[in-house]
Coordinates of C-alpha atoms and ligand atoms in Angstrom, one line a residue:
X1 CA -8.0 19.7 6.6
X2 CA -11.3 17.8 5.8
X3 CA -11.8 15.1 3.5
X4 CA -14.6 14.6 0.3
X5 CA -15.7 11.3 -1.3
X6 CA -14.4 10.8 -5.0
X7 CA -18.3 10.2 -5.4
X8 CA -20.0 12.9 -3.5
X9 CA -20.9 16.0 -5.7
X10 CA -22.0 18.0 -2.5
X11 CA -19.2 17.6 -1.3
X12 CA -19.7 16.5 2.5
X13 CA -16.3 17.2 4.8
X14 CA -15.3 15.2 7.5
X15 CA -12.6 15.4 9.8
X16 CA -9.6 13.3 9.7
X17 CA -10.6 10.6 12.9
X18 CA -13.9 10.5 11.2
X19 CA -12.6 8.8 8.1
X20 CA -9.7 6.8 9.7
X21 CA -12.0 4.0 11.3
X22 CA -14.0 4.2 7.8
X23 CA -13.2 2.2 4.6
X24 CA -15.6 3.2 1.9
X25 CA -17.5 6.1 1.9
X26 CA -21.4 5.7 2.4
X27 CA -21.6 6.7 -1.8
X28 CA -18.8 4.0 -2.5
X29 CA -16.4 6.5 -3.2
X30 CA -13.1 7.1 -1.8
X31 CA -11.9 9.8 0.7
X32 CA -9.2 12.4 -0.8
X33 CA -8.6 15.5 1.1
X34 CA -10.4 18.4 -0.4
X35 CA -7.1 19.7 -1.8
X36 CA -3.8 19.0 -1.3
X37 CA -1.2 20.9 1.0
X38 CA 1.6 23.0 -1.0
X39 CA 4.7 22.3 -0.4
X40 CA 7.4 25.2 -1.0
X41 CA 11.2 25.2 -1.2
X42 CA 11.2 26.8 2.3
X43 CA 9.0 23.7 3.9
X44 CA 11.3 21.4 1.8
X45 CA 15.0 23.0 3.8
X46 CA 13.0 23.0 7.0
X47 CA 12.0 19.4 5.9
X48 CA 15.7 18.2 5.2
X49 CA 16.8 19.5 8.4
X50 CA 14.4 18.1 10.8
X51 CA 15.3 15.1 8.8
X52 CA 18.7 14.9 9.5
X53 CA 18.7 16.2 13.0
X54 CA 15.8 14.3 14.3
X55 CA 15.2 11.5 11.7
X56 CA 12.4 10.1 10.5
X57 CA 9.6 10.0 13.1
X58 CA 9.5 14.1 13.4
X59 CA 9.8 14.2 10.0
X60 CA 6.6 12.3 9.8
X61 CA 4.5 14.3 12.4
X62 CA 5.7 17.4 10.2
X63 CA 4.4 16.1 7.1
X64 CA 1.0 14.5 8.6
X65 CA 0.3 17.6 10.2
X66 CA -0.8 18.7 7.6
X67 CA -3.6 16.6 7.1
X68 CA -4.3 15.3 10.1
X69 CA -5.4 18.6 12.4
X70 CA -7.5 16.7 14.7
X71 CA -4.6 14.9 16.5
X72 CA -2.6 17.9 18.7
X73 CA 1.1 18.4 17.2
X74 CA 2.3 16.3 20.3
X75 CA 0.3 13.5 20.2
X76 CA 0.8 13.0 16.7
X77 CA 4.7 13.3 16.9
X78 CA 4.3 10.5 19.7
X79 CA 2.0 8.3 17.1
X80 CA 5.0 8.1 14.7
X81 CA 7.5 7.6 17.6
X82 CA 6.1 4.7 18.8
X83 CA 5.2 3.4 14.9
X84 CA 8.8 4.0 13.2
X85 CA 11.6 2.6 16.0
X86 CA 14.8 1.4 15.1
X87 CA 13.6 -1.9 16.4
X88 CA 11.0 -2.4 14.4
X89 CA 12.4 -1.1 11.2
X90 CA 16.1 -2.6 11.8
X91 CA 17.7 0.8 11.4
X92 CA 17.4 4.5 12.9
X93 CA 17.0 6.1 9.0
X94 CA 13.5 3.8 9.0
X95 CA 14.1 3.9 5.0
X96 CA 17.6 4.2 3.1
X97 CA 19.1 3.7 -0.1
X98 CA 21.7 1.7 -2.0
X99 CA 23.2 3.4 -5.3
X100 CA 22.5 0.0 -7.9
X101 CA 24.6 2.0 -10.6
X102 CA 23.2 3.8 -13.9
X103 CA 21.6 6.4 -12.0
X104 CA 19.3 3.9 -10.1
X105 CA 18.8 4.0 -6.6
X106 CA 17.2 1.3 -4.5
X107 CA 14.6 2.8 -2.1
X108 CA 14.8 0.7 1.0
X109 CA 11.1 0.0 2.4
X110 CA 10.6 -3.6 3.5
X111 CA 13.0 -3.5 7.1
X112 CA 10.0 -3.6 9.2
X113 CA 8.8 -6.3 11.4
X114 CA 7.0 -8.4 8.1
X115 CA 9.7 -7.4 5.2
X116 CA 7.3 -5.9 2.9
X117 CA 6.8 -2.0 2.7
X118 CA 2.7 -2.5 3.2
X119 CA 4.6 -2.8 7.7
X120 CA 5.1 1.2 6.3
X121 CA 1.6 2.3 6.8
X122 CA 0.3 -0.7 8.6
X123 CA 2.6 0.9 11.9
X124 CA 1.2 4.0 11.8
X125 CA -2.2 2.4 11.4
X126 CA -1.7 0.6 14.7
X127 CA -0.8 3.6 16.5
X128 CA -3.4 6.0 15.2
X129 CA -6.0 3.0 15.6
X130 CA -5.0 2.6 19.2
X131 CA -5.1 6.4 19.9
X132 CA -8.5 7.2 18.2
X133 CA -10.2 4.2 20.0
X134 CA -9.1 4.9 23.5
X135 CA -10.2 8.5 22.9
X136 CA -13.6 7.8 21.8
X137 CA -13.4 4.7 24.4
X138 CA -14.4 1.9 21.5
X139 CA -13.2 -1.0 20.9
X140 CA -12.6 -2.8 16.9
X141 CA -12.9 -6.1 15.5
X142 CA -10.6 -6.0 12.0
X143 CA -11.8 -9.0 9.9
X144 CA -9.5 -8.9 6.7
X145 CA -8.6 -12.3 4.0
X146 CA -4.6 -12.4 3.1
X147 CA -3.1 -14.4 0.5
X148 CA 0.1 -12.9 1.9
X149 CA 1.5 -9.4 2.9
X150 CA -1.3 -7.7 4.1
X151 CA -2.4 -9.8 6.9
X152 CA 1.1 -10.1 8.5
X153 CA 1.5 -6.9 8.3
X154 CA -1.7 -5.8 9.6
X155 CA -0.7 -8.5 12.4
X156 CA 2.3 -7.1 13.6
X157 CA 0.3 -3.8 13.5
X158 CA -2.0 -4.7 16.2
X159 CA -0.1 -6.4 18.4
X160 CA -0.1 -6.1 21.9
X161 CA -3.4 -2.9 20.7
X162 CA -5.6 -3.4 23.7
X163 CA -8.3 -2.0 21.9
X164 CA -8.3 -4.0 18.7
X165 CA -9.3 -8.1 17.7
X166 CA -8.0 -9.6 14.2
X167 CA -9.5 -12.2 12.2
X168 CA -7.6 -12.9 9.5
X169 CA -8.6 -15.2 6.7
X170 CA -6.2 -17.0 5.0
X171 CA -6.6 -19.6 1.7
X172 CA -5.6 -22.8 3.6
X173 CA -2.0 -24.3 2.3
X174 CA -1.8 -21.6 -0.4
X175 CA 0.7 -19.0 1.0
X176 CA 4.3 -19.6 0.9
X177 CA 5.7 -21.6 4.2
X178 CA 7.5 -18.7 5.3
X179 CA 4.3 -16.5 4.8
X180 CA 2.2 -18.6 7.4
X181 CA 5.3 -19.4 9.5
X182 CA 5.4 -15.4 10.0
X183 CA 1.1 -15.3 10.6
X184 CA 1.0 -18.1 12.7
X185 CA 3.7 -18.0 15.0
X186 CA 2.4 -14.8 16.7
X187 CA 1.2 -16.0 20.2
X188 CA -1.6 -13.2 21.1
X189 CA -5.3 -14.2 21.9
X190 CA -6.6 -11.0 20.4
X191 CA -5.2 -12.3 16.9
X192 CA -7.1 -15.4 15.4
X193 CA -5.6 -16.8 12.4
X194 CA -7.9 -18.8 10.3
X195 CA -7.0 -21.2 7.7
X196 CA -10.1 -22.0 5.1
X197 CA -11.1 -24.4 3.6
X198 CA -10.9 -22.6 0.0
X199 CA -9.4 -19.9 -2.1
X200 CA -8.2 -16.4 -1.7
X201 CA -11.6 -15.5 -3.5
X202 CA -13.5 -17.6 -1.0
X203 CA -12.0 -15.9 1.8
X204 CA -12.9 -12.5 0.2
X205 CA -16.4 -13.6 -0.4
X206 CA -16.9 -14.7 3.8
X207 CA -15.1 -11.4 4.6
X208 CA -18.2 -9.7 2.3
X209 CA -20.6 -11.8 3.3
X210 CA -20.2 -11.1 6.8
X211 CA -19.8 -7.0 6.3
X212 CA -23.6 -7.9 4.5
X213 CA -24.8 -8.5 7.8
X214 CA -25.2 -4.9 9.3
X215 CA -26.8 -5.8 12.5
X216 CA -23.7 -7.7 13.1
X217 CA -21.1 -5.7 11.9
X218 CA -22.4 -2.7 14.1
X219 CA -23.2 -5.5 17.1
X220 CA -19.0 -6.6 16.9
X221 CA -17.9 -3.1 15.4
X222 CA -16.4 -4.9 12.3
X223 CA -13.9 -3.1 10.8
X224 CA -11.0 -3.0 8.2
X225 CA -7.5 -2.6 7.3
X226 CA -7.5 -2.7 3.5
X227 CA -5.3 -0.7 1.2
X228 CA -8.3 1.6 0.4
X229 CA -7.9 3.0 4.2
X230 CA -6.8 6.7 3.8
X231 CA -4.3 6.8 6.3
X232 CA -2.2 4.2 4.9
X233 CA -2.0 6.2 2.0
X234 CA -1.1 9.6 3.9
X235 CA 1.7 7.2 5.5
X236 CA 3.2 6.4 2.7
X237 CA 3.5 10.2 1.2
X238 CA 6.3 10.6 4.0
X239 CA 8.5 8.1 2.6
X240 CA 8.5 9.8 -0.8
X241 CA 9.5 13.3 0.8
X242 CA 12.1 11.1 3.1
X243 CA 13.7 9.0 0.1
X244 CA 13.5 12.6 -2.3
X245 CA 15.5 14.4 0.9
X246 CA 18.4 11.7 1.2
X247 CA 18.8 10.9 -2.7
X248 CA 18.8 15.0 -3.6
X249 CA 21.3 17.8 -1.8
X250 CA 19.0 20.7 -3.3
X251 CA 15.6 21.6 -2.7
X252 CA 15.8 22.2 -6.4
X253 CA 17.0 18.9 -7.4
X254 CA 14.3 17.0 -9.5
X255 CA 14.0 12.7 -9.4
X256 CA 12.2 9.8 -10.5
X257 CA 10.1 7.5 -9.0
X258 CA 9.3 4.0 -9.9
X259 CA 7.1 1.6 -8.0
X260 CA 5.9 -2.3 -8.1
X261 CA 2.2 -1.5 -8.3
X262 CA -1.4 -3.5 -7.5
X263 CA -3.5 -1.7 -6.0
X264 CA -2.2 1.6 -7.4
X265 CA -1.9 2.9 -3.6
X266 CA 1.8 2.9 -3.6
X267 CA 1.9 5.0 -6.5
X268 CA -0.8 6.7 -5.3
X269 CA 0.9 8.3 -2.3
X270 CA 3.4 9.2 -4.9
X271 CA 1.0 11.1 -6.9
X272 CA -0.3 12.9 -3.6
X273 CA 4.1 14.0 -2.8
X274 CA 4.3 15.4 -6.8
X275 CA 1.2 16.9 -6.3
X276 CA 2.2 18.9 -3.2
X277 CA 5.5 20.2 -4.7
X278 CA 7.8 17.8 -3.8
X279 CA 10.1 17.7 -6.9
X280 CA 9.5 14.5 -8.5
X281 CA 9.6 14.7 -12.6
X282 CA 8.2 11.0 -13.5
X283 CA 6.4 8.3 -11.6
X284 CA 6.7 4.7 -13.5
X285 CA 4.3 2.6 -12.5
X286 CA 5.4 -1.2 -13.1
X287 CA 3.3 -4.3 -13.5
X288 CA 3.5 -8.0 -14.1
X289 CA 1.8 -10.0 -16.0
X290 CA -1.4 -8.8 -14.9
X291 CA -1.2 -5.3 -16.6
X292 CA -4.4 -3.7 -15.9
X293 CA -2.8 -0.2 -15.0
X294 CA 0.1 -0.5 -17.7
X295 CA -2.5 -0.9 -19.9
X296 CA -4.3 2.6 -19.0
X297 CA -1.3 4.2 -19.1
X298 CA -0.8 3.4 -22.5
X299 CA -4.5 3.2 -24.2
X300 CA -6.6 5.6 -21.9
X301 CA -8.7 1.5 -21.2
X302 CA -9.5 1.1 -17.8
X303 CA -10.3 -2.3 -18.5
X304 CA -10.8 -5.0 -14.7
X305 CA -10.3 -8.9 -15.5
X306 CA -12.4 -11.8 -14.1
X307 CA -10.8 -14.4 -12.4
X308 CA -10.1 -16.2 -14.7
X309 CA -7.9 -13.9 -16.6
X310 CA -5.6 -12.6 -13.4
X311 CA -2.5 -14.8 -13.7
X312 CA -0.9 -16.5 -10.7
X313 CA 2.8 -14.9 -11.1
X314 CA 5.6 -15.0 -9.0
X315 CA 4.7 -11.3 -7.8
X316 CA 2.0 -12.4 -6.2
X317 CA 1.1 -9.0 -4.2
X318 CA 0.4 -7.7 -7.8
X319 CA -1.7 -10.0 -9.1
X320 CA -5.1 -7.9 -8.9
X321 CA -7.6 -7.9 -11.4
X322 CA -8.8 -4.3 -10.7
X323 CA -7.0 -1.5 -8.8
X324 CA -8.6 -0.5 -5.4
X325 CA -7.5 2.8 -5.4
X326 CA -7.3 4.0 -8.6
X327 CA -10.3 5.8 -8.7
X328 CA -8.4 8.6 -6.8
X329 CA -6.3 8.7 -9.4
X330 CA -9.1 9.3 -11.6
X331 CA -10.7 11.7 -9.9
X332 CA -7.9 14.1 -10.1
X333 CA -7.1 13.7 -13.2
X334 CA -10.6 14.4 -14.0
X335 CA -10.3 17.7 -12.5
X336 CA -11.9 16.4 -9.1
X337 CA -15.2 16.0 -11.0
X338 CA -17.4 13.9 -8.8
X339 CA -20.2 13.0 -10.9
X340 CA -18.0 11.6 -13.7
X341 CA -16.0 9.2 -11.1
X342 CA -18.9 8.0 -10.0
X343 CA -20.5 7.3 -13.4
X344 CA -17.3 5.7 -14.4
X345 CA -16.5 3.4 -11.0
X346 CA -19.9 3.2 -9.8
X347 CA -22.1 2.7 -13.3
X348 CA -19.5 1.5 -16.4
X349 CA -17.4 -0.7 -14.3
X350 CA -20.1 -2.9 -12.3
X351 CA -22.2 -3.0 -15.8
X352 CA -19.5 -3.0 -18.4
X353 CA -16.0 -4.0 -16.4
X354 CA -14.6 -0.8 -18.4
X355 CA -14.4 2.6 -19.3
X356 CA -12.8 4.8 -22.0
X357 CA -10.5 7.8 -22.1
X358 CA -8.6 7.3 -24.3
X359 CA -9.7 10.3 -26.5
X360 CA -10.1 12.7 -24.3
X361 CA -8.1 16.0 -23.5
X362 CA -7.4 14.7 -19.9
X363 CA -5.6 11.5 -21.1
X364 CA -4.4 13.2 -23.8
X365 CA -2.1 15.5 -21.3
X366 CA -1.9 12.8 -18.3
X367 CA 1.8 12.4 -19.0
X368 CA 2.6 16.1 -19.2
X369 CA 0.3 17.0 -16.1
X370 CA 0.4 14.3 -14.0
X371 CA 4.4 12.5 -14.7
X372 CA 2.8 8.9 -15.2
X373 CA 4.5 6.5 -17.7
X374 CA 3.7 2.5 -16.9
X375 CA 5.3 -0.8 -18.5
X376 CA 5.0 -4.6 -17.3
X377 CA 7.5 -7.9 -16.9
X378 CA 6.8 -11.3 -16.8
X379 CA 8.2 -14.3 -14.6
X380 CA 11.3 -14.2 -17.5
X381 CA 11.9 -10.8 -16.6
X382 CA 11.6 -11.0 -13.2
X383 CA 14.1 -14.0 -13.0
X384 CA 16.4 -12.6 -15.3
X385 CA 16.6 -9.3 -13.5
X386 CA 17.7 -10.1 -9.9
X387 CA 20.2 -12.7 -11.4
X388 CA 21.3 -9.5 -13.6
X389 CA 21.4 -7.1 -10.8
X390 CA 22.8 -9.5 -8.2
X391 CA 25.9 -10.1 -10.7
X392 CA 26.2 -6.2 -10.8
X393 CA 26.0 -5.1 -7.6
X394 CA 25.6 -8.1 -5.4
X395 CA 22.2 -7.0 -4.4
X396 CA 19.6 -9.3 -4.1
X397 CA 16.0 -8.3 -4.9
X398 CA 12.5 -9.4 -4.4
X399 CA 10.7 -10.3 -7.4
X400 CA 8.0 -7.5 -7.0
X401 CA 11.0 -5.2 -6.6
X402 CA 12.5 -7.2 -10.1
X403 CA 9.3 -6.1 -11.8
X404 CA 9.8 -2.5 -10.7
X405 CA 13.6 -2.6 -11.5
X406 CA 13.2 -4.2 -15.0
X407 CA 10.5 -1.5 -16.1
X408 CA 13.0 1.5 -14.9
X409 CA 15.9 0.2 -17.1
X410 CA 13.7 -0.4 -20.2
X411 CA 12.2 2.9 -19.8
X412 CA 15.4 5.1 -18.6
X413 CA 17.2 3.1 -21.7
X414 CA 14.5 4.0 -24.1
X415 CA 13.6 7.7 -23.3
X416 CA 15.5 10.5 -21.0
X417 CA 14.1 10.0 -17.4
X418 CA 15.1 12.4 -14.9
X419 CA 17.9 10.8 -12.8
X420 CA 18.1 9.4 -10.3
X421 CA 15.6 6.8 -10.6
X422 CA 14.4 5.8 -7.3
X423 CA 13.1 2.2 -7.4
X424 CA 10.9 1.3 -4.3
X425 CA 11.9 -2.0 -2.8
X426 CA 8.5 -3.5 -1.5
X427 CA 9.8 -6.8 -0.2
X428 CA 12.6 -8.4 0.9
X429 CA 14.0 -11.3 -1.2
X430 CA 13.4 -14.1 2.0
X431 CA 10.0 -14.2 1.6
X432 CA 10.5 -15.4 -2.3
X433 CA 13.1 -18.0 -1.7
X434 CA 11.7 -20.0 -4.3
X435 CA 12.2 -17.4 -7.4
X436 CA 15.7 -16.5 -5.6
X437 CA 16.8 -20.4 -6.3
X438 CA 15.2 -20.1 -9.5
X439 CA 17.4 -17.2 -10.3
X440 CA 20.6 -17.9 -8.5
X441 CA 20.9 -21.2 -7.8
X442 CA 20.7 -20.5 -4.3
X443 CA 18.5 -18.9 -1.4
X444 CA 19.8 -15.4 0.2
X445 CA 20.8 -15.6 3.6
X446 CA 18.1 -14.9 6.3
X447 CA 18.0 -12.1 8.3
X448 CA 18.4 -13.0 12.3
X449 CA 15.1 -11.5 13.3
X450 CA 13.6 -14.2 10.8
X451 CA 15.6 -17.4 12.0
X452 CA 14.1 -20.4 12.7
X453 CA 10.3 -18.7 12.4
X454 CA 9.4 -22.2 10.5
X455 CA 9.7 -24.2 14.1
X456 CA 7.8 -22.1 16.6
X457 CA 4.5 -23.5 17.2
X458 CA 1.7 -22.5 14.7
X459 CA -1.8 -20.7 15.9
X460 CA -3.9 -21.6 13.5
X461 CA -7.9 -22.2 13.4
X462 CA -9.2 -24.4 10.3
X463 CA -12.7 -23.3 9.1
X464 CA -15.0 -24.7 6.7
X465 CA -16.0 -22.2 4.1
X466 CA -19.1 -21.0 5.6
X467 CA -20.4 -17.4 7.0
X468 CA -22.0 -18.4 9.8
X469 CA -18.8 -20.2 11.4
X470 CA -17.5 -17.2 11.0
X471 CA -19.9 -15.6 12.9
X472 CA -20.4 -17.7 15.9
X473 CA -16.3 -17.7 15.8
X474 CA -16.1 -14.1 15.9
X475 CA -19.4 -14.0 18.2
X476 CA -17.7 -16.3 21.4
X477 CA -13.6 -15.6 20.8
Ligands
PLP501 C1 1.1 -4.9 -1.8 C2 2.4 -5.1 -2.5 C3 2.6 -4.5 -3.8 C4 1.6 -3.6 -4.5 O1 1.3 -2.4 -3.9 P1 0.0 -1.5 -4.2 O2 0.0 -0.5 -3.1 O3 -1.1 -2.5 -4.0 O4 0.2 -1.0 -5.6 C5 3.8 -4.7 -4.4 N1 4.8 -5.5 -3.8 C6 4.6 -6.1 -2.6 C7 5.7 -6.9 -2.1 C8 3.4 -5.9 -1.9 O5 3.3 -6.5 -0.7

């Protein structure tokens, strides 16, 4: 298997390892493998039994196998051993559901070591990081900005990686207090938390600025974990083929997907599992208020917002302005037409912040082809949803999980979605205690694992908001 840039015409392969250190391609485009694997009702059995009789891990290996074929079938099965344990994922299943009633089912993401699903692909990151680097004897220096779940979860990813330094940049006093109680209570010298003296933005910029600097970048071999990365992606197609196998009895069986989306790479792995065969009639993206994609969906406008239009919401991991990955999206749907994607993300969005499809034959069969239907919520909806669904069930949800929730019961009211409707749970509820009060009255309990994070001692390195701090910080550390 060998992978093309969304931009490249000429269509240059690499292998796998080549791409996984890489971010961007050289053109600006995104990696996609050149075409997807098929996945047939006799792969699917197999698929179910390996799941049951050896759970989740093998079941992994089988499925990256078949993109990843320059990792031997071994090694790779050991990479997702040591990623998915019970221990760091609170459970042997890794992933699970709860039945929330109506034909909804609660796909269970966010048990790993951070609570939010992004510890999902961030794991297997760790591991494949770790392998690739000793192989080709290098060593990495990941310099990312967080306003939240990413950088924990990128964190607990490279913890205790020989190979691998993290500078994280976080907005100081912006996050929540259990989101820098989780960041900076991990004790390991090859993870520097910095807290700066500025905005998410501002931390974005210094991240940019420094990645400007090539000498440097090659001198430190500065690299990234961001959501663009395709083997976070790849990771996240198995828990689509896992939650299909336990929800469904059948290889036959058809469900729904419906997923809390930014960034569109969720979804996107979602895409990539209907795309390969695995039976999955609908995907419905959610938003919040900040309903760039929802809005595609609907019009065929692609349309990014400023700053000053992207709401602060209180479902904060969606609050993006212009989706990362979705020009994958778009280059399928395009029919894998290089030279459009690239006048579209690389010409009409820089010059214009838009671009049109709204009459064209592709968008006008995107539903039928390609199983997308979007909606969006707001803080009401959010609120009013997880005290809804805790006086149903008793569950509590997150409130990027509410978005995802709300959206599904609209839509399965309003038209006939294929049942079940598997709603992807990206975070747990602790990490939102104050929408939980909102909503309830009161907090959720903690989980033990999380108890007491608040008091441990905090590693933390304030930093004015200047690039060449940065540097000389990352130069003698
Ligand atoms: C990152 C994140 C999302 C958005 O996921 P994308 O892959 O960017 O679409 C949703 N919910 C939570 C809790 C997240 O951390």
């Amino acid at each position: 298997m060998k992978y093309v840039s969304t931009r490249d015409a000429g269509r240059t392969a690499l292998p796998f390892c080549d791409i996984l250190l890489e971010g961007l391609a050289p053109d600006g485009g995104l990696y996609l493998p050149e075409s997807y694997p098929q996945v047939d009702a006799a792969t699917l059995a197999s698929w179910r039994e390996l799941l049951g009789a050896e759970g989740y891990p093998a079941l992994a290996a089988a499925v990256l196998g078949l993109y990843i074929d320059d990792i031997g079938a071994d090694d790779l099965r050991g990479i997702c051993e040591r990623a998915y344990t019970a221990e760091k994922f609170s459970s042997d299943g890794i992933v699970g559901l709860t039945d929330l009633g109506d034909g909804v089912l609660l796909g269970h993401l966010s048990n790993g070591p951070t609570a939010a699903f992004k510890d999902m692909a961030m794991q297997l990151l760790g591991e494949l990081f770790e392998y690739e680097l000793e192989r080709r004897d290098q060593t990495l220096t990941i310099l990312g900005a967080t306003s939240g779940d990413t950088g924990s979860a990128a964190e607990y990813a490279m913890l205790g990686k020989d190979r691998v330094r993290v500078f994280m940049l976080t907005p100081a006093g912006r996050m929540s207090p259990f989101q820098q109680a989780q960041m900076f209570s991990i004790d390991d010298p090859a993870i520097v938390n910095i807290a700066l003296d500025g905005v998410f933005d501002d931390c974005q910029d210094l991240v940019k600025e420094v990645n400007a600097d090539l000498a440097f970048k090659a001198e430190h071999a500065i690299g990234a974990v961001n959501s663009i990365n395709w083997a976070r992606l790849v990771a996240q197609v198995v828990y689509y083929v896992a939650l299909y196998l336990h929800a469904t009895t059948a290889d036959d069986q058809r469900v729904t997907f419906a997923v809390p989306s930014g960034n569109f790479g969720n979804i996107c792995a979602g895409h990539i599992a209907r795309e390969m065969g695995i039976p999955i009639d609908t995907l419905v993206l959610a938003t919040n208020e900040n309903d760039v994609l929802a809005e595609f969906f609907d019009t065929g406008v692609y349309r990014v917002r400023g700053t000053a239009e992207t709401h602060e919401t209180s479902s904060p991991s969606m609050d993006i302005s212009k989706a990362s990955n979705f020009e994958r999206f778009i280059f399928d749907l395009l029919g894998r037409d290089a030279d459009q994607t690239r006048r579209l993300f690389g010409e009409e969005v820089p010059t214009t912040g838009s671009f049109v499809l709204t009459d064209t034959p592709e968008f006008a069969g995107l539903r039928e082809r390609f199983g997308f239907v979007a909606g969006s919520s707001t803080h009401a909806d959010r609120v009013a949803t997880i005290a809804a669904e805790a006086g149903r069930h008793g569950y509590v949800v997150d409130p990027h999980t509410a978005d995802g929730l709300k959206v599904a019961r609209e839509l399965l009211e309003r038209e006939s979605l294929t049942q079940p409707v598997i709603v992807l749970e990206t975070a747990l509820p602790v990490k939102f205690s104050a929408t939980i009060v909102e909503a309830l009255g009161h907090d959720v309990p903690r989980p033990d694992r999380f108890a007491g994070i608040e008091d441990l001692p905090r590693r933390v390195l304030a930093l004015p908001n200047d690039a060449d701090a940065l540097k000389r910080l990352i130069a003698t550390h």
